[in-house]
Coordinates of C-alpha atoms and ligand atoms in Angstrom, one line a residue:
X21 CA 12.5 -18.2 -21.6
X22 CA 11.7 -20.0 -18.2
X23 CA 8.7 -19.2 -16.3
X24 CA 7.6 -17.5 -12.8
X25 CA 4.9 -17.0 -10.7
X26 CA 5.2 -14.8 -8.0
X27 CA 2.5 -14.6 -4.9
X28 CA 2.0 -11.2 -3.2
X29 CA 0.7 -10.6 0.5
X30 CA 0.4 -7.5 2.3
X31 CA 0.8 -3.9 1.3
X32 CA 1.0 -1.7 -1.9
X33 CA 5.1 -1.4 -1.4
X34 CA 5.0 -5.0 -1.5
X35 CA 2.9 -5.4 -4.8
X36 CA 6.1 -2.5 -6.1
X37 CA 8.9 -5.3 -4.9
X38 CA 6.4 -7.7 -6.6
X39 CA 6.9 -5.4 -9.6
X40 CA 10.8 -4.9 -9.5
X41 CA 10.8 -8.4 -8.9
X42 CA 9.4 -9.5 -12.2
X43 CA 11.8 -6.8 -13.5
X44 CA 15.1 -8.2 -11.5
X45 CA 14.0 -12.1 -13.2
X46 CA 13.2 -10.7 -16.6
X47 CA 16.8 -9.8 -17.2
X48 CA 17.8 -13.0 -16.5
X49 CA 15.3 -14.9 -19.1
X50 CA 11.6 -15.0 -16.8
X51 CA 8.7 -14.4 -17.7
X52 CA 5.7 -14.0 -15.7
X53 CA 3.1 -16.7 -15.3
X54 CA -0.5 -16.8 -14.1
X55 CA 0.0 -20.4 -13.1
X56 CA 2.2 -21.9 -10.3
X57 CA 1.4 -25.4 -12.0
X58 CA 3.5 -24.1 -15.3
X59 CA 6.5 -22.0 -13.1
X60 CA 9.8 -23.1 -13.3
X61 CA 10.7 -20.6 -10.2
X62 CA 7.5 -20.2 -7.8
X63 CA 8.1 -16.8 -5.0
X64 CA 6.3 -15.5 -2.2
X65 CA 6.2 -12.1 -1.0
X66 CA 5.5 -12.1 2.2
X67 CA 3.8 -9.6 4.8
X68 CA 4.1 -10.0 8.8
X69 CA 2.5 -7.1 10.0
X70 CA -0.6 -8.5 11.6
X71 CA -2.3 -11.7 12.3
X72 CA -1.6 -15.4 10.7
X73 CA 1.3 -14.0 7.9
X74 CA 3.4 -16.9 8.9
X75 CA 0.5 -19.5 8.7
X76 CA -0.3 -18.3 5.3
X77 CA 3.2 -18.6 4.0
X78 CA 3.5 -22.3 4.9
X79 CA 0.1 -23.2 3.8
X80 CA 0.8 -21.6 0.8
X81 CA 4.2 -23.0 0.7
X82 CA 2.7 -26.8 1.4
X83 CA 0.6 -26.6 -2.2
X84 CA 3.8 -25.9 -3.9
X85 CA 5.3 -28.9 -2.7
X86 CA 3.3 -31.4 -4.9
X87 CA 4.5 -29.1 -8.0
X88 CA 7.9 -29.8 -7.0
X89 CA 7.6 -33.0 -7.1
X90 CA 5.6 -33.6 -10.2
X91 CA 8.3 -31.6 -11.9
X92 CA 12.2 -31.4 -11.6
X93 CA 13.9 -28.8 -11.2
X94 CA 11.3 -26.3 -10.0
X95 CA 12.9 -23.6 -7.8
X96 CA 10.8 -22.1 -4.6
X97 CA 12.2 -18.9 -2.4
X98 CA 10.5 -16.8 0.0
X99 CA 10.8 -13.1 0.1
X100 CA 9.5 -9.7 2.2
X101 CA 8.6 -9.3 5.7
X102 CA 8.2 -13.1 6.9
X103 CA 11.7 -13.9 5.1
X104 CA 13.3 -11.0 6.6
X105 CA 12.3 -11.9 9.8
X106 CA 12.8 -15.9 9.7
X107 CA 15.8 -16.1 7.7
X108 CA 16.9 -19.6 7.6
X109 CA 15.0 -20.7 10.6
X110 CA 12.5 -21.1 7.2
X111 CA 14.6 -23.3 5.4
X112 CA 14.9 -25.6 8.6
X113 CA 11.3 -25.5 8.5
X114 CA 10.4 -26.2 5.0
X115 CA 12.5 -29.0 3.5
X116 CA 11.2 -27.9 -0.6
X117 CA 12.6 -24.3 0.2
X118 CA 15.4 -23.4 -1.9
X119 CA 16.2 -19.9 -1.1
X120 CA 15.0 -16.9 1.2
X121 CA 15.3 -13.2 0.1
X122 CA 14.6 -10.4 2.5
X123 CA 13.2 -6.9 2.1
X124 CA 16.6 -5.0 0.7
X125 CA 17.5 -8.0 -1.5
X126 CA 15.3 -8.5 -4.7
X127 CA 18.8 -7.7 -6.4
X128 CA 20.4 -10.8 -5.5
X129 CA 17.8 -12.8 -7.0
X130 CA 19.3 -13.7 -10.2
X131 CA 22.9 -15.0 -8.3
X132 CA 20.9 -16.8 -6.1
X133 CA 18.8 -19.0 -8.3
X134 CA 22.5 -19.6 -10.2
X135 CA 23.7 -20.7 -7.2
X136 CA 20.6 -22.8 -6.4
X137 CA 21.0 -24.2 -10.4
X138 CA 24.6 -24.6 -9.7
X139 CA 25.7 -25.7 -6.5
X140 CA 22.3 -27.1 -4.9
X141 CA 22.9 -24.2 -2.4
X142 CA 20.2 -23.0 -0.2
X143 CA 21.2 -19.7 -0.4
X144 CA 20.0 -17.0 2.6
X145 CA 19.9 -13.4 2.1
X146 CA 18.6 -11.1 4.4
X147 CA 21.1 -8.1 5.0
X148 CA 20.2 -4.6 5.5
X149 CA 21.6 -1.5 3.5
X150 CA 22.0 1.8 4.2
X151 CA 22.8 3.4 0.4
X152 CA 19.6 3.5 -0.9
X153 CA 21.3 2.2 -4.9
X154 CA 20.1 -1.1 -3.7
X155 CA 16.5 -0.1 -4.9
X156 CA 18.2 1.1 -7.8
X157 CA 17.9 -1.3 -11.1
X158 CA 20.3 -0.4 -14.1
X159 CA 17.9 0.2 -17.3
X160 CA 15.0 1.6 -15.2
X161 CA 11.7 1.0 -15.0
X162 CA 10.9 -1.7 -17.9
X163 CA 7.4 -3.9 -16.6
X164 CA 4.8 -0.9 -16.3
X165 CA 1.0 -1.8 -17.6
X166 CA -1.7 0.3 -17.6
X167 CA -2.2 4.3 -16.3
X168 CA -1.4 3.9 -13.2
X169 CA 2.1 2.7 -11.7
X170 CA 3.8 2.4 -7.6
X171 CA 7.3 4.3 -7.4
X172 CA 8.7 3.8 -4.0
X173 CA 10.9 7.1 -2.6
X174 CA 11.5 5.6 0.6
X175 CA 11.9 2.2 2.7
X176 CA 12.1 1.6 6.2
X177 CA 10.7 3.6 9.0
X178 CA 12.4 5.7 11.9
X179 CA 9.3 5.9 14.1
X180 CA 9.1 3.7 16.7
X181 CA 4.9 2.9 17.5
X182 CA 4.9 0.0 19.8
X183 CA 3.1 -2.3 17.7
X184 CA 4.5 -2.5 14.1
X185 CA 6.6 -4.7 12.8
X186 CA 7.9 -2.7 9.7
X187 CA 11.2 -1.1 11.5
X188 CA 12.6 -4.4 12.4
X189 CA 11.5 -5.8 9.1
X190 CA 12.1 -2.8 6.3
X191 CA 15.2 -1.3 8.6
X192 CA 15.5 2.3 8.8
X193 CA 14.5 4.8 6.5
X194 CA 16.9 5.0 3.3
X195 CA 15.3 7.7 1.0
X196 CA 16.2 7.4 -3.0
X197 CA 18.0 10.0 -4.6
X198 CA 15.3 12.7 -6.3
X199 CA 16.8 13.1 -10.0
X200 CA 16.0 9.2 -10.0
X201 CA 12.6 9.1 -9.0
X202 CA 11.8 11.8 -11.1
X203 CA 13.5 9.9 -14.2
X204 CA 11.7 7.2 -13.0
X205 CA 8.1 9.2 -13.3
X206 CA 9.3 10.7 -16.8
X207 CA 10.1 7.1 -18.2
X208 CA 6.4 6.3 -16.7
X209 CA 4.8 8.6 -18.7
X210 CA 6.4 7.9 -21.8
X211 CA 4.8 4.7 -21.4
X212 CA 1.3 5.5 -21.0
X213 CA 1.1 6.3 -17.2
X214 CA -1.0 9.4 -15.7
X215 CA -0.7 8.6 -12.1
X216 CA 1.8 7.6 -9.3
X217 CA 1.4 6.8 -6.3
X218 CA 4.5 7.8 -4.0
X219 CA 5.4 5.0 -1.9
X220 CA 7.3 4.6 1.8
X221 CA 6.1 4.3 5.2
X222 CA 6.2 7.9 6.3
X223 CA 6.2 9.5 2.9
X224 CA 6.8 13.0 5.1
X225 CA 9.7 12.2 6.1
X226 CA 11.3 11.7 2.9
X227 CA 15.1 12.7 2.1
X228 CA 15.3 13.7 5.9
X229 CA 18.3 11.1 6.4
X230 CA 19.8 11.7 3.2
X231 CA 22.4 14.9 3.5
X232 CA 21.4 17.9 0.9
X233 CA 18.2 16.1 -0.3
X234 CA 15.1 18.3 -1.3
X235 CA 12.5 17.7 1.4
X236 CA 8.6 15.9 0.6
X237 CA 6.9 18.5 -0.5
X238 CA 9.9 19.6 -2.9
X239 CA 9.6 16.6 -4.2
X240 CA 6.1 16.9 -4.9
X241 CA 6.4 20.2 -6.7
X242 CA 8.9 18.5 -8.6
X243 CA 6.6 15.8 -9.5
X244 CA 4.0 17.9 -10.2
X245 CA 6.4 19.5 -13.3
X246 CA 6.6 16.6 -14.5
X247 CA 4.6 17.0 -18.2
X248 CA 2.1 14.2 -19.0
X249 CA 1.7 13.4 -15.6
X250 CA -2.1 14.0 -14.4
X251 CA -2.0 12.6 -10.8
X252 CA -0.1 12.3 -7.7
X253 CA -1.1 10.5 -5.0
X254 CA 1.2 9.0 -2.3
X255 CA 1.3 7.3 1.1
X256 CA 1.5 6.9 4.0
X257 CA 1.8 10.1 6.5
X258 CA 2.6 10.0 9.6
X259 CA -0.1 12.4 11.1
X260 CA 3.3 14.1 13.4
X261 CA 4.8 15.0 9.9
X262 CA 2.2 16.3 8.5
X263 CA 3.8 20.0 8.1
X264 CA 2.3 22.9 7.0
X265 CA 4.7 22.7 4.1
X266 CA 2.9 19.9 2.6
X267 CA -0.2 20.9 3.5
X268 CA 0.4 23.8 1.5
X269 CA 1.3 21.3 -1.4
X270 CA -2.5 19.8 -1.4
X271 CA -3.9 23.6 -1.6
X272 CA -1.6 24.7 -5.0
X273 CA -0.1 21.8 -6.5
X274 CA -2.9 20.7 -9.7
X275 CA -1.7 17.5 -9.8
X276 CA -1.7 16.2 -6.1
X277 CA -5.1 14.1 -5.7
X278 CA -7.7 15.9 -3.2
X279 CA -7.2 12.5 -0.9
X280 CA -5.0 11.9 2.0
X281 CA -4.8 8.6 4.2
X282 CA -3.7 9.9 7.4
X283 CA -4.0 6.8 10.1
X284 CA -4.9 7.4 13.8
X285 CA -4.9 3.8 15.5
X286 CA -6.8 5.2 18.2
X287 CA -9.1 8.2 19.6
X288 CA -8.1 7.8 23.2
X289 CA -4.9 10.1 24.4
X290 CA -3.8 6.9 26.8
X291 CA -3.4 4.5 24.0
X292 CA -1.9 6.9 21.4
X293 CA 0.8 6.7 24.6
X294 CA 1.0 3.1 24.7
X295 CA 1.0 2.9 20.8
X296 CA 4.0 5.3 21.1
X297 CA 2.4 7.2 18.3
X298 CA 3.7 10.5 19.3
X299 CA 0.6 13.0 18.9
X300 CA -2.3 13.3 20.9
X301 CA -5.9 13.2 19.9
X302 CA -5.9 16.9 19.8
X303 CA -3.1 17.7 18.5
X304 CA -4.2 15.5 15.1
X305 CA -7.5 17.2 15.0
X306 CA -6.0 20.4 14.6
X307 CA -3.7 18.8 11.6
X308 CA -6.9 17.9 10.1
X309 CA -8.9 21.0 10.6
X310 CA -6.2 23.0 9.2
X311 CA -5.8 20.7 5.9
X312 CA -9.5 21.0 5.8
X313 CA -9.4 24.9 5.9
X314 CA -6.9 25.2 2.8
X315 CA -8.2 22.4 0.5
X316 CA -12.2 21.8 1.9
X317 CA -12.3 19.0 -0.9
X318 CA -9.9 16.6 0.5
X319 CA -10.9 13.2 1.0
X320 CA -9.6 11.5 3.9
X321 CA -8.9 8.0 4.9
X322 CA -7.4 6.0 8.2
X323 CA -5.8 2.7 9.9
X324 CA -7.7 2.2 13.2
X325 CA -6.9 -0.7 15.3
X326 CA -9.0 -2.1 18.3
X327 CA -7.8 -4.0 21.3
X328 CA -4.9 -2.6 21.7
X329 CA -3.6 -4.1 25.2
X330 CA -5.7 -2.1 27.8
X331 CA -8.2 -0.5 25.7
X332 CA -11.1 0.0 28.1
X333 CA -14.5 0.4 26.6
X334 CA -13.9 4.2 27.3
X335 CA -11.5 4.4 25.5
X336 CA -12.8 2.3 22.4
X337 CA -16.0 5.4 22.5
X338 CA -13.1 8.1 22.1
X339 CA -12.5 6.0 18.6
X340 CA -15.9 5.9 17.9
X341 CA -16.3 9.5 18.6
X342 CA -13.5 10.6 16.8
X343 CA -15.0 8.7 13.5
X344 CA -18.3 10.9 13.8
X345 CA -16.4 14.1 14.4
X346 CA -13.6 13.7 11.5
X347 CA -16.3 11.6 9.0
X348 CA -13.4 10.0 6.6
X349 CA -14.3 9.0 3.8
X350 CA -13.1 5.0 4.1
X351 CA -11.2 3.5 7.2
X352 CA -9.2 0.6 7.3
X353 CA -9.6 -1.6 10.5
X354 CA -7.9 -4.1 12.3
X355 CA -7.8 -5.9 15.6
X356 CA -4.6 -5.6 17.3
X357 CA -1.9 -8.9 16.9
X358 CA 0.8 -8.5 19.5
X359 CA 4.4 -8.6 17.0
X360 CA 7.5 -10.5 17.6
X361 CA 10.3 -8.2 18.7
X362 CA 7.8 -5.7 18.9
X363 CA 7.4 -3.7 22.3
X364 CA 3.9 -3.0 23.2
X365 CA 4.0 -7.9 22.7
X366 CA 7.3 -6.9 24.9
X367 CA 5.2 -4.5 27.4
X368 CA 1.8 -5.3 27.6
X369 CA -0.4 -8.4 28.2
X370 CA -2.7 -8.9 24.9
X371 CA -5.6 -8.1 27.6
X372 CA -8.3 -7.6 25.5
X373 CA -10.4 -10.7 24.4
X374 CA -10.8 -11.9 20.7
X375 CA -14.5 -11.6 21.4
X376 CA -14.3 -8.0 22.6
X377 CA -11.9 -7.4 19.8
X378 CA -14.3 -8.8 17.1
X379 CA -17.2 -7.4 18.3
X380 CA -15.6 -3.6 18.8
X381 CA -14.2 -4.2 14.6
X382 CA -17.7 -4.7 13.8
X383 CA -18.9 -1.5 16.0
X384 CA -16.0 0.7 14.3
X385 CA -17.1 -0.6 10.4
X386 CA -20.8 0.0 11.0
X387 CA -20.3 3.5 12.1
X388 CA -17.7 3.8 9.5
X389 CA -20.2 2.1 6.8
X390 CA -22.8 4.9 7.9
X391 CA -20.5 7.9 6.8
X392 CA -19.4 6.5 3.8
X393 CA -22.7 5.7 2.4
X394 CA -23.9 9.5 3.5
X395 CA -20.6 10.7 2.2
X396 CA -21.1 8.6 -1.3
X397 CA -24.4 10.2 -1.8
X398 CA -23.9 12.8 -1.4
X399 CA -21.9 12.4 -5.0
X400 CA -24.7 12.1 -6.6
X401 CA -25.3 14.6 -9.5
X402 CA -21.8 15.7 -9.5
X403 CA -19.7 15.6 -12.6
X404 CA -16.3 13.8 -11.5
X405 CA -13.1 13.0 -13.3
X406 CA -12.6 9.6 -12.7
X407 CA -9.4 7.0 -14.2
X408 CA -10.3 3.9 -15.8
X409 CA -8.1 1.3 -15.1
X410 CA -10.3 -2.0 -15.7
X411 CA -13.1 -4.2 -15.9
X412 CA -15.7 -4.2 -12.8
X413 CA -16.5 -7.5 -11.4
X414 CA -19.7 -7.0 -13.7
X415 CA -18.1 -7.0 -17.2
X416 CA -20.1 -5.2 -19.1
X417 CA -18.8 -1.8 -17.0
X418 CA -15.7 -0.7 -16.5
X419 CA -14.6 0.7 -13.1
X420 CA -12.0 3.4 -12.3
X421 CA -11.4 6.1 -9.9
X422 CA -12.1 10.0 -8.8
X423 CA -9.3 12.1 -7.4
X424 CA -10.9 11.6 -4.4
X425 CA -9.8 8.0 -4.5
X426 CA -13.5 6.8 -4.9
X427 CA -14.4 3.7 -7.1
X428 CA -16.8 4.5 -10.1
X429 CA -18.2 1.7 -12.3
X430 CA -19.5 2.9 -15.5
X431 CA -21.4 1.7 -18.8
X432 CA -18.9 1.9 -21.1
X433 CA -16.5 -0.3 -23.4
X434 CA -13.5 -1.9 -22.4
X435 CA -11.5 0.8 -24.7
X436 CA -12.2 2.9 -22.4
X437 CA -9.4 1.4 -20.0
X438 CA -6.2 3.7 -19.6
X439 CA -8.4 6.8 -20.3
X440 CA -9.5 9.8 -17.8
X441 CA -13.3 10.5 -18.4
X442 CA -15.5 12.2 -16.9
X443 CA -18.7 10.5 -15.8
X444 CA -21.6 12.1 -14.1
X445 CA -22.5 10.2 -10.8
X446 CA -26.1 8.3 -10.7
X447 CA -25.8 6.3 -8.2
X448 CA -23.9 5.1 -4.7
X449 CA -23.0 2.5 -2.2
X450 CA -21.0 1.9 0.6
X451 CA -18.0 0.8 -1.1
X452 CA -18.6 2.5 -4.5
X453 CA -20.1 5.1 -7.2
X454 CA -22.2 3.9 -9.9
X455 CA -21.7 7.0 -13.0
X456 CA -22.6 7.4 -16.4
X457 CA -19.8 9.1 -19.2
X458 CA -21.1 12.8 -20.0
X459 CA -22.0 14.1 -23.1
X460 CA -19.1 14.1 -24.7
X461 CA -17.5 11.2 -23.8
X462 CA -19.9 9.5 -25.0
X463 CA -20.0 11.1 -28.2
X464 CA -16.0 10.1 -29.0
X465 CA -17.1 6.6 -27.5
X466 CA -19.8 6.5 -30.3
X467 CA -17.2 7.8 -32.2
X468 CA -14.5 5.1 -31.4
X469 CA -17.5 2.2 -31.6
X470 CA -18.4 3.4 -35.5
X471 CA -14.2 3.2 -36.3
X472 CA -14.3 -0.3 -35.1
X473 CA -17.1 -1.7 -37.0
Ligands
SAH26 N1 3.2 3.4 7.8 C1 2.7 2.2 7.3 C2 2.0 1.4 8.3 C3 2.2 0.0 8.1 S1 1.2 -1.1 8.9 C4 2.0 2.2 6.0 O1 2.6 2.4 5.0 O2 0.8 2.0 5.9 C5 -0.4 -0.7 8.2 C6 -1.4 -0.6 9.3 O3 -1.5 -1.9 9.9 C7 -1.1 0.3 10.5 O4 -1.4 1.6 10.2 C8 -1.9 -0.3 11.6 O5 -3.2 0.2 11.6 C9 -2.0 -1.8 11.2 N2 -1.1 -2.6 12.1 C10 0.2 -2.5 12.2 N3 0.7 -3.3 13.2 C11 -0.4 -3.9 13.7 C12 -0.6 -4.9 14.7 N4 0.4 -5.4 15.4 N5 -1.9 -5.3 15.0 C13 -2.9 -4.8 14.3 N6 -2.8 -3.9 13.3 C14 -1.6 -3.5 13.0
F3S27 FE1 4.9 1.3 11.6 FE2 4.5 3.5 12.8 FE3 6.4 3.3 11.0 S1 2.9 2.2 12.1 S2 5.6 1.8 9.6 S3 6.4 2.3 12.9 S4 5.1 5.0 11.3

């Protein structure tokens, strides 16, 4: 068995590709290593959706370079949104490159490390498919570890907001055929896993470009059947998507997590224009004010970016305001970075200074900070069902999460890992919950302690 260490940037679909990776290599004799020093085939996945991706990838790619030539034959590619994007504009750049993969081709790994091992080729692959059975491997889902696993339904994204990089580099939306993400989930749970998390870029718009395929919230319900399953969660919605279909699927469906990340970008009705987003700041109150009306327990999270070219300081308060009024639970917040190929870098001057845009990201998380500490608390005393899925940074607790998406670290044993508890809350931060395991749990815990001795 040879050995591979694969790096990961960016988002949770690229952490999946990460996965199938791994997969793809292990049929052809890898194995995973934590080291890049012991590797015999070193990979980055890459991410270019905001600021400095391509600087990481080549100082990342630089401190590979000494472990090529320490020892021979060591192969290095580059996969994901950067390779998609450079194609073999990288390998003119980076003389220790030996191959670049883009988004739709994690298939054509194993040929092109032969043809690396064979030939010395330099081998490019960066093509776009339509039929989604590239995303398809032939014995299924074989890497999973621990409770929760990714399964990606979609790739690519038909929308066209003025900043994002994703359509040029993920293509258009290809949806995967139902019966095989739902084989997929049934394999999952036959190996331990109790929750998914749905994968694509607009998760509503799923099977909309495929002829005769069930719609999202279909899909869901189909899901949801799925026996030893306990949790769905998925991501991301488009807030223009959001039908009433679906939100109907949050009020009945058991399964489907009381979370939803919904991003707004903005508060302010001229930049949602400029961002091309397609809904105005009314119009995605109401989305939210009706979710809220059939399942009041929904958490909610979203993507807010500042700076965006022309965003006057009146219309940075609409974002501010709009945080107060919809209190989400957790936001996610960037400055804007103007995109190649993109066309709000085609359209607009990146007017707003790095200054302005710093100092507005910090105004944005202290307001946000504010709610969630208010929101946390206000956990306190409740009784919530909460995943474990690891150590916390502390060792001696364990941390998980509610359905709510919320991060709970709790006194318990590692054995606890893998299991759904449920732990009464004692204690919150910003960030995270602090519980302790009920009565009962901690009576089988005793339990499983005194079998161990
Ligand atoms: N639908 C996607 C969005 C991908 S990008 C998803 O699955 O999450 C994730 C977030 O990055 C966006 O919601 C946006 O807030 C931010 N982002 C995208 N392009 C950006 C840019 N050019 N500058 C700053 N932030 C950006
Ligand atoms: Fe990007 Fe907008 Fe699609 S943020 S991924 S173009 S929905």
């Amino acid at each position: 068995m040879k050995k591979m260490y694969i790096q990961t940037y960016g988002c949770q679909m690229n952490q999946y590709d990460s996965e199938r990776i791994a997969q793809v290599m292990g049929r052809a004799n890898y194995t995973l290593s934590d080291e890049p020093a012991n590797a015999d085939l070193l990979l980055l996945n890459t991410c270019s959706v905001r600021d400095k991706a391509e600087q990481k990838v080549y100082s990342a790619l630089g401190s590979w370079r000494e472990i090529k030539q320490q020892k021979s034959g060591v192969i290095i590619g580059v996969g994901g949104c950067v390779a998609q994007q450079e194609g073999d504009r990288l390998l003119k750049r980076i003389a220790h490159l030996d191959l670049v993969f883009g988004t739709h081709n994690i298939h054509k790994l194993p040929e092109m490390i032969e043809q690396v091992e064979s030939a010395r080729a330099r081998p490019v692959e960066i093509a776009f498919y339509r039929d989604a059975s590239y995303m398809e491997d032939p014995d299924g889902r074989t890497h999973v570890q621990g409770a929760k696993a990714f399964v990606t339904i979609m790739q690519g994204c038909n929308k066209v907001c003025s900043f994002c990089i994703v359509p040029h580099v993920r293509g258009r939306e290809v949806s995967r055929p139902s019966e095989k993400i739902i084989a997929e989930i049934k394999s999952l749970t036959t190996q331990g896993v109790k929750e998914v998390m749905l994968l694509g870029q607009n998760v509503n718009s799923y099977g909309k470009t495929s002829a005769g395929e069930i719609p999202f919230a279909e899909l869901l319900q189909r899901v949801d059947a799925v026996e030893g399953l306990s949790r769905i969660r998925f991501t991301t919605s488009h807030p223009q998507d959001l039908s009433e279909d679906l939100i109907e699927a949050y009020a009945t469906l058991d399964k489907v997590c009381e979370h939803l990340h919904l991003p707004v970008q903005s508060g302010s009705d001229s930049v949602l224009v400029r961002m091309r987003r397609g809904y105005t700041r009314s119009e995605y109150l109401g989305r939210i004010d009706r979710l809220r009306q059939r399942c009041p327990e929904v958490a909610l999270s979203t993507d807010i970016i500042v700076g965006f070219p022309g965003e006057t300081e009146d219309d940075f308060e609409r974002t501010l305001e709009l945080l107060s009024q919809v209190e989400y639970d957790e936001i996610y917040s960037f400055m804007y970075s103007p995109r190649i190929q993109t066309v709000s870098a085609k359209l607009y001057n990146d007017d707003v200074l790095e200054e302005k845009k710093k100092e507005r990201l910090k105004q944005v998380q202290n307001v946000q900070q504010e709610i969630s500490l208010r929101k946390n608390k206000q956990k306190i005393g409740r009784i919530e069902e909460v995943l474990i899925d690891g150590h916390s940074r502390n060792r001696a607790q364990v941390m998980g999460r509610t359905r709510s998406n919320r991060i709970v670290n709790i006194v318990g044993r590692g054995n606890l890992i893998g299991e759904m508890v449920n732990a009464r809350i004692i204690a919150a931060t910003v960030n995270s919950l602090v519980g302790e395991l009920t009565i009962e749990e901690t009576a089988s815990e005793i339990q499983a302690q005194g079998e161990m001795v």
